[in-house]
Tab-separated table of C-alpha atoms in Angstrom:
chain	number	residue	atom	x	y	z
A	1	UNK	CA	-26.190	2.656	-24.971
A	2	UNK	CA	-22.890	4.494	-24.743
A	3	UNK	CA	-19.852	2.376	-24.062
A	4	UNK	CA	-17.519	3.441	-21.202
A	5	UNK	CA	-14.814	4.154	-23.765
A	6	UNK	CA	-16.904	7.136	-24.899
A	7	UNK	CA	-16.170	8.769	-21.553
A	8	UNK	CA	-12.398	8.515	-21.878
A	9	UNK	CA	-12.045	11.956	-23.438
A	10	UNK	CA	-14.403	13.467	-20.858
A	11	UNK	CA	-12.458	11.752	-18.093
A	12	UNK	CA	-9.200	13.266	-19.340
A	13	UNK	CA	-10.788	16.700	-19.519
A	14	UNK	CA	-11.936	16.359	-15.911
A	15	UNK	CA	-8.332	15.728	-14.904
A	16	UNK	CA	-6.899	18.829	-16.522
A	17	UNK	CA	-6.173	20.464	-13.161
A	18	UNK	CA	-4.248	17.370	-12.004
A	19	UNK	CA	-0.592	16.853	-12.965
A	20	UNK	CA	0.207	14.574	-15.858
A	21	UNK	CA	1.373	11.089	-14.915
A	22	UNK	CA	4.094	9.027	-16.544
A	23	UNK	CA	2.789	5.474	-16.375
A	24	UNK	CA	5.668	3.860	-18.260
A	25	UNK	CA	5.525	0.432	-19.884
A	26	UNK	CA	4.258	-1.745	-17.031
A	27	UNK	CA	0.491	-1.224	-17.592
A	28	UNK	CA	0.913	-1.992	-21.293
A	29	UNK	CA	2.794	-5.196	-20.490
A	30	UNK	CA	-0.028	-6.324	-18.203
A	31	UNK	CA	-2.559	-5.370	-20.855
A	32	UNK	CA	-0.743	-7.515	-23.428
A	33	UNK	CA	-1.146	-10.537	-21.140
A	34	UNK	CA	-4.806	-9.912	-20.295
A	35	UNK	CA	-7.016	-12.749	-21.560
A	36	UNK	CA	-10.396	-11.134	-20.851
A	37	UNK	CA	-11.469	-9.745	-24.275
A	38	UNK	CA	-14.157	-7.434	-22.903
A	39	UNK	CA	-11.923	-5.795	-20.270
A	40	UNK	CA	-8.955	-5.747	-22.646
A	41	UNK	CA	-11.054	-3.898	-25.217
A	42	UNK	CA	-11.972	-1.232	-22.688
A	43	UNK	CA	-8.428	-0.687	-21.521
A	44	UNK	CA	-6.894	-0.713	-25.000
A	45	UNK	CA	-8.966	2.364	-25.843
A	46	UNK	CA	-6.599	4.385	-23.637
A	47	UNK	CA	-3.215	3.363	-24.970
A	48	UNK	CA	-2.626	6.717	-26.673
A	49	UNK	CA	-4.365	8.942	-24.126
A	50	UNK	CA	-2.770	11.221	-21.506
A	51	UNK	CA	-2.840	10.066	-17.888
A	52	UNK	CA	-3.282	12.177	-14.782
A	53	UNK	CA	-2.696	11.871	-11.070
A	54	UNK	CA	-5.454	10.072	-9.195
A	55	UNK	CA	-6.104	9.449	-5.534
A	56	UNK	CA	-7.491	6.040	-6.420
A	57	UNK	CA	-3.802	5.020	-6.642
A	58	UNK	CA	-1.861	4.842	-3.370
A	59	UNK	CA	1.903	4.424	-3.553
A	60	UNK	CA	2.728	1.467	-1.281
A	61	UNK	CA	5.998	2.403	0.390
A	62	UNK	CA	6.369	4.700	-2.610
A	63	UNK	CA	6.888	2.747	-5.819
A	64	UNK	CA	8.699	-0.180	-4.280
A	65	UNK	CA	8.599	-2.575	-7.227
A	66	UNK	CA	11.608	-0.816	-8.762
A	67	UNK	CA	12.954	1.575	-6.107
A	68	UNK	CA	14.024	0.886	-2.505
A	69	UNK	CA	10.958	1.254	-0.322
A	70	UNK	CA	10.467	4.400	1.754
A	71	UNK	CA	13.321	6.155	0.007
A	72	UNK	CA	13.143	9.622	-1.521
A	73	UNK	CA	13.624	8.017	-4.932
A	74	UNK	CA	10.742	5.573	-4.378
A	75	UNK	CA	8.452	8.388	-3.270
A	76	UNK	CA	9.365	10.476	-6.306
A	77	UNK	CA	8.680	7.552	-8.634
A	78	UNK	CA	5.222	7.127	-7.071
A	79	UNK	CA	4.499	10.842	-7.476
A	80	UNK	CA	5.732	10.911	-11.072
A	81	UNK	CA	3.675	7.848	-12.005
A	82	UNK	CA	0.469	9.470	-10.778
A	83	UNK	CA	-0.161	8.240	-7.235
A	84	UNK	CA	-2.346	10.832	-5.544
A	85	UNK	CA	-1.547	9.472	-2.078
A	86	UNK	CA	1.843	8.189	-0.906
A	87	UNK	CA	2.690	6.121	2.175
A	88	UNK	CA	5.275	6.626	4.897
A	89	UNK	CA	5.312	3.767	7.394
A	90	UNK	CA	6.287	5.440	10.648
A	91	UNK	CA	8.569	4.120	13.376
A	92	UNK	CA	11.041	5.720	15.809
A	93	UNK	CA	14.758	5.917	16.524
A	94	UNK	CA	16.666	5.582	19.796
A	95	UNK	CA	16.233	9.328	20.364
A	96	UNK	CA	12.490	9.020	19.672
A	97	UNK	CA	12.461	10.684	16.269
A	98	UNK	CA	10.062	9.460	13.595
A	99	UNK	CA	11.389	7.907	10.394
A	100	UNK	CA	9.914	6.066	7.391
A	101	UNK	CA	10.478	2.298	7.572
A	102	UNK	CA	8.091	-0.581	6.989
A	103	UNK	CA	9.211	-2.256	10.197
A	104	UNK	CA	11.117	-0.978	13.184
A	105	UNK	CA	13.605	-3.830	12.857
A	106	UNK	CA	14.060	-4.255	9.090
A	107	UNK	CA	17.262	-2.225	8.653
A	108	UNK	CA	19.399	-5.304	7.938
A	109	UNK	CA	17.244	-6.074	4.907
A	110	UNK	CA	16.323	-2.575	3.688
A	111	UNK	CA	19.502	-0.565	4.293
A	112	UNK	CA	23.273	-0.963	4.233
A	113	UNK	CA	23.631	-0.843	8.039
A	114	UNK	CA	25.588	-4.105	8.134
A	115	UNK	CA	28.266	-2.572	5.894
A	116	UNK	CA	29.044	-0.036	8.639
A	117	UNK	CA	30.864	-1.931	11.419
A	118	UNK	CA	30.189	0.747	14.025
A	119	UNK	CA	26.437	0.748	13.436
A	120	UNK	CA	26.285	-3.012	12.805
A	121	UNK	CA	27.657	-3.577	16.288
A	122	UNK	CA	24.676	-1.659	17.706
A	123	UNK	CA	22.151	-4.016	16.110
A	124	UNK	CA	19.826	-5.942	18.408
A	125	UNK	CA	21.168	-9.149	16.850
A	126	UNK	CA	24.351	-8.705	14.796
A	127	UNK	CA	24.931	-10.686	11.620
A	128	UNK	CA	25.206	-14.447	12.079
A	129	UNK	CA	26.292	-16.467	9.031
A	130	UNK	CA	24.378	-19.465	7.779
A	131	UNK	CA	25.386	-22.857	9.159
A	132	UNK	CA	24.846	-25.466	6.420
A	133	UNK	CA	25.583	-28.311	8.828
A	134	UNK	CA	22.665	-27.486	11.108
A	135	UNK	CA	20.481	-25.873	8.464
A	136	UNK	CA	20.428	-22.590	10.374
A	137	UNK	CA	19.898	-19.616	8.021
A	138	UNK	CA	21.896	-16.411	8.124
A	139	UNK	CA	20.280	-13.703	10.221
A	140	UNK	CA	20.557	-10.163	11.566
A	141	UNK	CA	18.120	-7.892	13.395
A	142	UNK	CA	18.820	-4.177	13.236
A	143	UNK	CA	16.222	-1.714	14.508
A	144	UNK	CA	15.727	2.007	14.101
A	145	UNK	CA	15.521	2.066	17.895
A	146	UNK	CA	19.101	0.750	18.024
A	147	UNK	CA	20.475	3.978	16.527
A	148	UNK	CA	19.960	7.731	16.659
A	149	UNK	CA	18.320	9.852	13.993
A	150	UNK	CA	21.722	11.150	12.858
A	151	UNK	CA	22.994	7.591	12.493
A	152	UNK	CA	19.856	6.578	10.606
A	153	UNK	CA	20.347	9.450	8.175
A	154	UNK	CA	23.853	8.149	7.380
A	155	UNK	CA	22.386	4.952	5.901
A	156	UNK	CA	21.570	4.109	2.302
A	157	UNK	CA	18.253	2.485	1.486
A	158	UNK	CA	18.416	-0.690	-0.596
A	159	UNK	CA	15.898	-3.109	-2.080
A	160	UNK	CA	14.259	-5.191	0.636
A	161	UNK	CA	15.798	-8.638	0.713
A	162	UNK	CA	18.483	-10.854	2.241
A	163	UNK	CA	20.208	-14.100	1.388
A	164	UNK	CA	19.485	-16.762	4.048
A	165	UNK	CA	22.375	-18.894	2.741
A	166	UNK	CA	24.923	-16.117	3.233
A	167	UNK	CA	28.181	-16.714	5.013
A	168	UNK	CA	29.318	-13.087	4.729
A	169	UNK	CA	27.661	-9.708	5.234
A	170	UNK	CA	28.095	-8.922	1.549
A	171	UNK	CA	26.276	-12.109	0.553
A	172	UNK	CA	23.515	-11.455	3.107
A	173	UNK	CA	22.842	-7.969	1.741
A	174	UNK	CA	22.702	-9.253	-1.858
A	175	UNK	CA	19.270	-10.813	-1.503
A	176	UNK	CA	17.014	-8.824	-3.826
A	177	UNK	CA	14.226	-10.998	-5.315
A	178	UNK	CA	14.986	-11.686	-8.976
A	179	UNK	CA	11.755	-10.000	-10.140
A	180	UNK	CA	12.743	-6.667	-8.581
A	181	UNK	CA	15.740	-4.581	-9.596
A	182	UNK	CA	18.848	-3.098	-8.002
A	183	UNK	CA	19.317	-0.737	-10.921
A	184	UNK	CA	18.253	2.295	-8.846
A	185	UNK	CA	19.435	1.063	-5.461
A	186	UNK	CA	23.142	1.883	-5.202
A	187	UNK	CA	22.474	4.332	-2.350
A	188	UNK	CA	18.880	5.494	-2.116
A	189	UNK	CA	17.977	8.242	0.343
A	190	UNK	CA	16.353	7.278	3.646
A	191	UNK	CA	13.646	9.640	4.883
A	192	UNK	CA	12.422	11.011	8.186
A	193	UNK	CA	8.692	11.375	8.686
A	194	UNK	CA	9.028	15.175	8.639
A	195	UNK	CA	10.981	15.027	5.375
A	196	UNK	CA	8.267	12.889	3.799
A	197	UNK	CA	5.631	15.428	4.870
A	198	UNK	CA	7.523	18.291	3.241
A	199	UNK	CA	8.159	16.278	0.073
A	200	UNK	CA	4.528	15.228	-0.309
A	201	UNK	CA	3.276	18.695	0.572
A	202	UNK	CA	5.494	20.267	-2.092
A	203	UNK	CA	4.391	17.690	-4.677
A	204	UNK	CA	0.715	18.280	-3.907
A	205	UNK	CA	-0.091	14.675	-3.000
A	206	UNK	CA	-1.962	13.451	0.038
A	207	UNK	CA	-0.282	11.425	2.761
A	208	UNK	CA	-0.969	8.015	4.288
A	209	UNK	CA	1.245	7.477	7.338
A	210	UNK	CA	1.072	4.126	9.104
A	211	UNK	CA	1.861	3.976	12.801
A	212	UNK	CA	3.894	0.766	12.885
A	213	UNK	CA	3.621	-1.691	15.744
A	214	UNK	CA	6.741	-1.194	17.906
A	215	UNK	CA	9.136	-4.126	17.993
A	216	UNK	CA	10.479	-2.953	21.343
A	217	UNK	CA	8.638	-3.126	24.628
A	218	UNK	CA	6.548	-0.045	25.304
A	219	UNK	CA	6.986	2.285	27.085
A	220	UNK	CA	10.402	2.693	25.483
A	221	UNK	CA	12.598	4.741	27.801
A	222	UNK	CA	9.442	6.461	29.059
A	223	UNK	CA	7.991	6.866	25.551
A	224	UNK	CA	4.449	5.445	25.519
A	225	UNK	CA	2.229	4.186	22.703
A	226	UNK	CA	0.055	7.257	23.258
A	227	UNK	CA	3.090	9.532	22.921
A	228	UNK	CA	3.941	7.762	19.683
A	229	UNK	CA	0.427	7.997	18.222
A	230	UNK	CA	0.209	11.649	19.204
A	231	UNK	CA	3.650	12.592	17.876
A	232	UNK	CA	2.863	11.250	14.404
A	233	UNK	CA	-0.208	13.463	13.961
A	234	UNK	CA	1.383	16.441	15.712
A	235	UNK	CA	4.068	16.534	13.018
A	236	UNK	CA	1.369	17.154	10.389
A	237	UNK	CA	-0.145	19.944	12.448
A	238	UNK	CA	3.279	21.501	12.977
A	239	UNK	CA	3.903	21.381	9.219
A	240	UNK	CA	0.618	23.161	8.511
A	241	UNK	CA	-0.941	20.136	6.812
A	242	UNK	CA	-4.741	19.984	6.958
A	243	UNK	CA	-6.286	16.779	8.351
A	244	UNK	CA	-8.119	16.345	5.036
A	245	UNK	CA	-4.730	15.688	3.411
A	246	UNK	CA	-3.855	12.824	5.769
A	247	UNK	CA	-5.062	9.216	5.982
A	248	UNK	CA	-3.528	8.060	9.277
A	249	UNK	CA	-3.539	4.278	9.539
A	250	UNK	CA	-2.715	1.513	11.986
A	251	UNK	CA	-3.219	-2.227	12.471
A	252	UNK	CA	-3.833	-1.464	16.149
A	253	UNK	CA	-7.507	-0.635	16.624
A	254	UNK	CA	-6.661	1.125	19.883
A	255	UNK	CA	-4.561	3.643	17.915
A	256	UNK	CA	-7.591	4.412	15.741
A	257	UNK	CA	-9.784	4.799	18.823
A	258	UNK	CA	-7.209	7.148	20.385
A	259	UNK	CA	-7.319	9.353	17.298
A	260	UNK	CA	-11.123	9.255	17.267
A	261	UNK	CA	-11.167	10.493	20.868
A	262	UNK	CA	-8.345	13.024	20.626
A	263	UNK	CA	-7.922	13.962	16.950
A	264	UNK	CA	-11.469	13.866	15.528
A	265	UNK	CA	-10.581	15.824	12.383
A	266	UNK	CA	-7.818	13.363	11.485
A	267	UNK	CA	-9.985	10.429	12.564
A	268	UNK	CA	-12.594	11.208	9.897
A	269	UNK	CA	-10.365	9.400	7.416
A	270	UNK	CA	-8.226	7.268	9.684
A	271	UNK	CA	-7.702	3.787	8.246
A	272	UNK	CA	-8.044	0.583	10.261
A	273	UNK	CA	-5.623	-1.887	8.666
A	274	UNK	CA	-7.317	-5.205	9.240
A	275	UNK	CA	-5.006	-8.121	10.031
A	276	UNK	CA	-7.542	-10.223	11.926
A	277	UNK	CA	-7.062	-12.934	9.282
A	278	UNK	CA	-3.656	-13.426	10.918
A	279	UNK	CA	-4.463	-13.068	14.613
A	280	UNK	CA	-8.095	-14.217	14.853
A	281	UNK	CA	-8.435	-16.667	11.939
A	282	UNK	CA	-10.820	-14.368	10.131
A	283	UNK	CA	-12.681	-16.096	7.301
A	284	UNK	CA	-13.742	-13.567	4.622
A	285	UNK	CA	-16.894	-15.553	3.961
A	286	UNK	CA	-17.908	-16.329	7.559
A	287	UNK	CA	-19.231	-13.291	9.481
A	288	UNK	CA	-19.087	-15.214	12.764
A	289	UNK	CA	-15.274	-14.922	12.618
A	290	UNK	CA	-15.303	-11.119	12.434
A	291	UNK	CA	-14.840	-9.622	15.898
A	292	UNK	CA	-15.726	-6.819	16.170
A	293	UNK	CA	-18.369	-6.918	13.465
A	294	UNK	CA	-18.498	-4.397	10.633
A	295	UNK	CA	-21.422	-2.628	12.309
A	296	UNK	CA	-19.520	-2.481	15.617
A	297	UNK	CA	-16.482	-0.991	13.886
A	298	UNK	CA	-18.665	1.642	12.258
A	299	UNK	CA	-20.418	2.427	15.544
A	300	UNK	CA	-17.037	2.894	17.255
A	301	UNK	CA	-16.160	5.649	14.786
A	302	UNK	CA	-14.115	3.728	12.210
A	303	UNK	CA	-14.782	5.084	8.711
A	304	UNK	CA	-12.264	3.240	6.505
A	305	UNK	CA	-11.152	-0.386	6.666
A	306	UNK	CA	-8.180	-1.792	4.757
A	307	UNK	CA	-7.683	-5.554	4.392
A	308	UNK	CA	-5.330	-7.399	2.009
A	309	UNK	CA	-6.518	-8.091	-1.537
A	310	UNK	CA	-7.532	-11.713	-0.985
A	311	UNK	CA	-9.913	-10.893	1.889
A	312	UNK	CA	-12.109	-8.834	-0.437
A	313	UNK	CA	-12.684	-11.444	-3.141
A	314	UNK	CA	-13.671	-15.049	-3.670
A	315	UNK	CA	-14.657	-17.292	-6.598
A	316	UNK	CA	-18.112	-18.338	-7.751
A	317	UNK	CA	-18.921	-21.818	-9.050
A	318	UNK	CA	-17.471	-20.862	-12.448
A	319	UNK	CA	-14.173	-19.620	-10.949
A	320	UNK	CA	-15.146	-16.019	-11.651
A	321	UNK	CA	-13.745	-13.426	-9.225
A	322	UNK	CA	-16.525	-11.865	-7.134
A	323	UNK	CA	-16.737	-9.817	-3.905
A	324	UNK	CA	-16.412	-11.760	-0.654
A	325	UNK	CA	-18.999	-11.664	2.115
A	326	UNK	CA	-16.502	-9.494	4.040
A	327	UNK	CA	-16.457	-6.897	1.250
A	328	UNK	CA	-20.239	-6.828	0.996
A	329	UNK	CA	-20.696	-6.515	4.764
A	330	UNK	CA	-18.193	-3.657	4.997
A	331	UNK	CA	-20.035	-1.691	2.328
A	332	UNK	CA	-23.435	-2.464	3.893
A	333	UNK	CA	-22.157	-1.136	7.228
A	334	UNK	CA	-21.130	2.116	5.554
A	335	UNK	CA	-17.381	1.513	5.741
A	336	UNK	CA	-15.129	2.678	2.930
A	337	UNK	CA	-12.527	0.160	1.775
A	338	UNK	CA	-8.897	0.501	0.722
A	339	UNK	CA	-7.160	-2.633	-0.617
A	340	UNK	CA	-3.501	-3.655	-0.263
A	341	UNK	CA	-1.205	-4.338	-2.059
A	342	UNK	CA	-1.332	-4.813	-5.814
A	343	UNK	CA	1.867	-5.845	-7.631
A	344	UNK	CA	3.627	-7.095	-4.532
A	345	UNK	CA	3.437	-10.754	-5.508
A	346	UNK	CA	5.994	-11.031	-8.272
A	347	UNK	CA	5.065	-12.939	-11.461
A	348	UNK	CA	1.538	-14.341	-11.187
A	349	UNK	CA	2.625	-17.378	-13.167
A	350	UNK	CA	4.455	-18.475	-9.993
A	351	UNK	CA	2.272	-20.123	-7.351
A	352	UNK	CA	-0.880	-18.503	-8.790
A	353	UNK	CA	0.029	-15.154	-7.229
A	354	UNK	CA	0.898	-16.494	-3.793
A	355	UNK	CA	-0.330	-14.975	-0.529
A	356	UNK	CA	-2.101	-11.911	-1.922
A	357	UNK	CA	-4.222	-14.033	-4.273
A	358	UNK	CA	-4.843	-17.055	-2.040
A	359	UNK	CA	-8.653	-16.825	-2.068
A	360	UNK	CA	-8.792	-16.764	-5.885
A	361	UNK	CA	-5.699	-18.800	-6.799
A	362	UNK	CA	-7.647	-21.131	-9.111
A	363	UNK	CA	-8.414	-18.166	-11.371
A	364	UNK	CA	-4.860	-16.742	-11.460
A	365	UNK	CA	-2.369	-17.928	-14.095
A	366	UNK	CA	-0.742	-14.913	-15.789
A	367	UNK	CA	0.317	-11.334	-15.070
A	368	UNK	CA	-2.687	-9.907	-16.908
A	369	UNK	CA	-4.860	-11.198	-14.058
A	370	UNK	CA	-3.613	-8.197	-12.087
A	371	UNK	CA	-6.015	-6.105	-14.162
A	372	UNK	CA	-8.862	-8.583	-13.707
A	373	UNK	CA	-8.580	-8.328	-9.937
A	374	UNK	CA	-8.248	-4.554	-10.076
A	375	UNK	CA	-11.398	-4.333	-12.182
A	376	UNK	CA	-13.409	-6.386	-9.668
A	377	UNK	CA	-12.087	-4.346	-6.744
A	378	UNK	CA	-13.068	-1.124	-8.483
A	379	UNK	CA	-16.479	-1.807	-9.965
A	380	UNK	CA	-17.821	-4.795	-7.989
A	381	UNK	CA	-16.322	-4.378	-4.511
A	382	UNK	CA	-16.317	-0.583	-4.823
A	383	UNK	CA	-13.033	0.118	-3.061
A	384	UNK	CA	-12.086	3.688	-2.319
A	385	UNK	CA	-8.473	3.199	-3.372
A	386	UNK	CA	-5.794	0.582	-4.047
A	387	UNK	CA	-2.272	0.413	-2.669
A	388	UNK	CA	0.253	-0.734	-5.245
A	389	UNK	CA	3.992	-1.337	-5.371
A	390	UNK	CA	3.837	0.084	-8.893
A	391	UNK	CA	1.001	2.651	-8.749
A	392	UNK	CA	1.211	3.424	-12.475
A	393	UNK	CA	-0.915	0.319	-13.105
A	394	UNK	CA	-3.730	1.656	-10.922
A	395	UNK	CA	-3.297	5.125	-12.447
A	396	UNK	CA	-3.730	3.716	-15.951
A	397	UNK	CA	-6.848	1.791	-14.954
A	398	UNK	CA	-8.411	4.657	-12.992
A	399	UNK	CA	-7.908	7.150	-15.808
A	400	UNK	CA	-9.172	4.765	-18.458
A	401	UNK	CA	-12.256	3.338	-16.778
A	402	UNK	CA	-13.438	6.644	-15.402
A	403	UNK	CA	-12.442	7.225	-11.800
A	404	UNK	CA	-12.027	10.892	-10.988
A	405	UNK	CA	-8.813	12.517	-9.775
A	406	UNK	CA	-10.277	12.293	-6.290
A	407	UNK	CA	-10.195	9.020	-4.407
A	408	UNK	CA	-13.302	7.084	-5.435
A	409	UNK	CA	-16.386	8.122	-3.490
A	410	UNK	CA	-19.671	6.459	-2.705
A	411	UNK	CA	-21.217	8.365	-5.593
A	412	UNK	CA	-20.322	6.583	-8.868
A	413	UNK	CA	-18.948	8.540	-11.760
A	414	UNK	CA	-20.777	8.589	-15.085
A	415	UNK	CA	-18.408	5.980	-16.457
A	416	UNK	CA	-18.898	3.742	-13.414
A	417	UNK	CA	-22.649	3.897	-13.890
A	418	UNK	CA	-22.178	2.799	-17.482
A	419	UNK	CA	-19.895	0.003	-16.390
A	420	UNK	CA	-22.533	-1.185	-13.964
A	421	UNK	CA	-25.112	-1.346	-16.744
A	422	UNK	CA	-22.803	-2.909	-19.278
A	423	UNK	CA	-21.160	-5.592	-17.171
A	424	UNK	CA	-22.388	-9.145	-17.831
A	425	UNK	CA	-24.685	-10.793	-15.328
A	426	UNK	CA	-23.318	-13.369	-12.884
């Protein structure tokens, strides 16, 4: 029987129409730590091969492991490293213009707004220093809805982080986690939603906008949730972007249902971001905790569901990573799956990967386990794509194992078929 490595050359040839990707050193570092000989052998076959853009890799906030999230520089890094789809989280300013931010009220942690006294004074909650005596941490809440679009555009993006022990603004802003880097963050370029559309369109990548939950009470100065959901998709239409190039997403199921009813072409690949684990105590291995059920979601018109990594996997009696009941039920209902977010956890030697790996923590002890999880998501769960803070890792894997330049489909590639035959039994 042919080994999947025999398809590596064919896979590269199939990518010839896709741009080359620069994956850098990160995938090779992870590969050096991988302690699964069989998977390591497969992936080592590709160390000297070219890599190409793939829609299996989604740039989470761009390439936010090394560049300030939702900045022009972060988006470009994601594009250069081979992400075929790049994310702009969408929120709005005081004058109801759409901009790319992960949260409406994260400006104190993701930009330099506090360094501008005029704008800092407009913040919902201005900077308050830490009080060691009472144990009260430093804080500040600055929202895009506190300022106009022009004022937003005057900001610099920085690495997400703050120092809770800070007694000054400067100390508060210097809170980047020690496993990220400020090397490229002196003054990164913030982006409007329209600017992200033009950038992605020019680069030839697809777009995954997320309609963020407003932090302000809606309607906001007469601006309703429906206005907001409509405006986001209208900006793609106005830019001449086909619905097939857009994966609109939201944690709010009502947003998805609004698009299904009013934007059916966009709704065909709208993504329901599932956070019921947080609000409804969803247990990935107990179907009775899933409301609505997978079948009900499918019947309502939902086509793609996107939970966090840990919801899709569990451990068997031998501590081997396997698909969760949630993952199996989603596939059985005919839902496609996108997983989030690889490489957001920091070193996996710390706390066994933390929140994103909580369902499989007993099996996580080194950075190479990133590739183990990715392999299970791809060939056992059968995800359609994977969000990553450093998409080059997913690009390397997708090119090497045999995923096409298109986002993975329900029809397996030749290499995937071989992987299915070659993988050891449970």
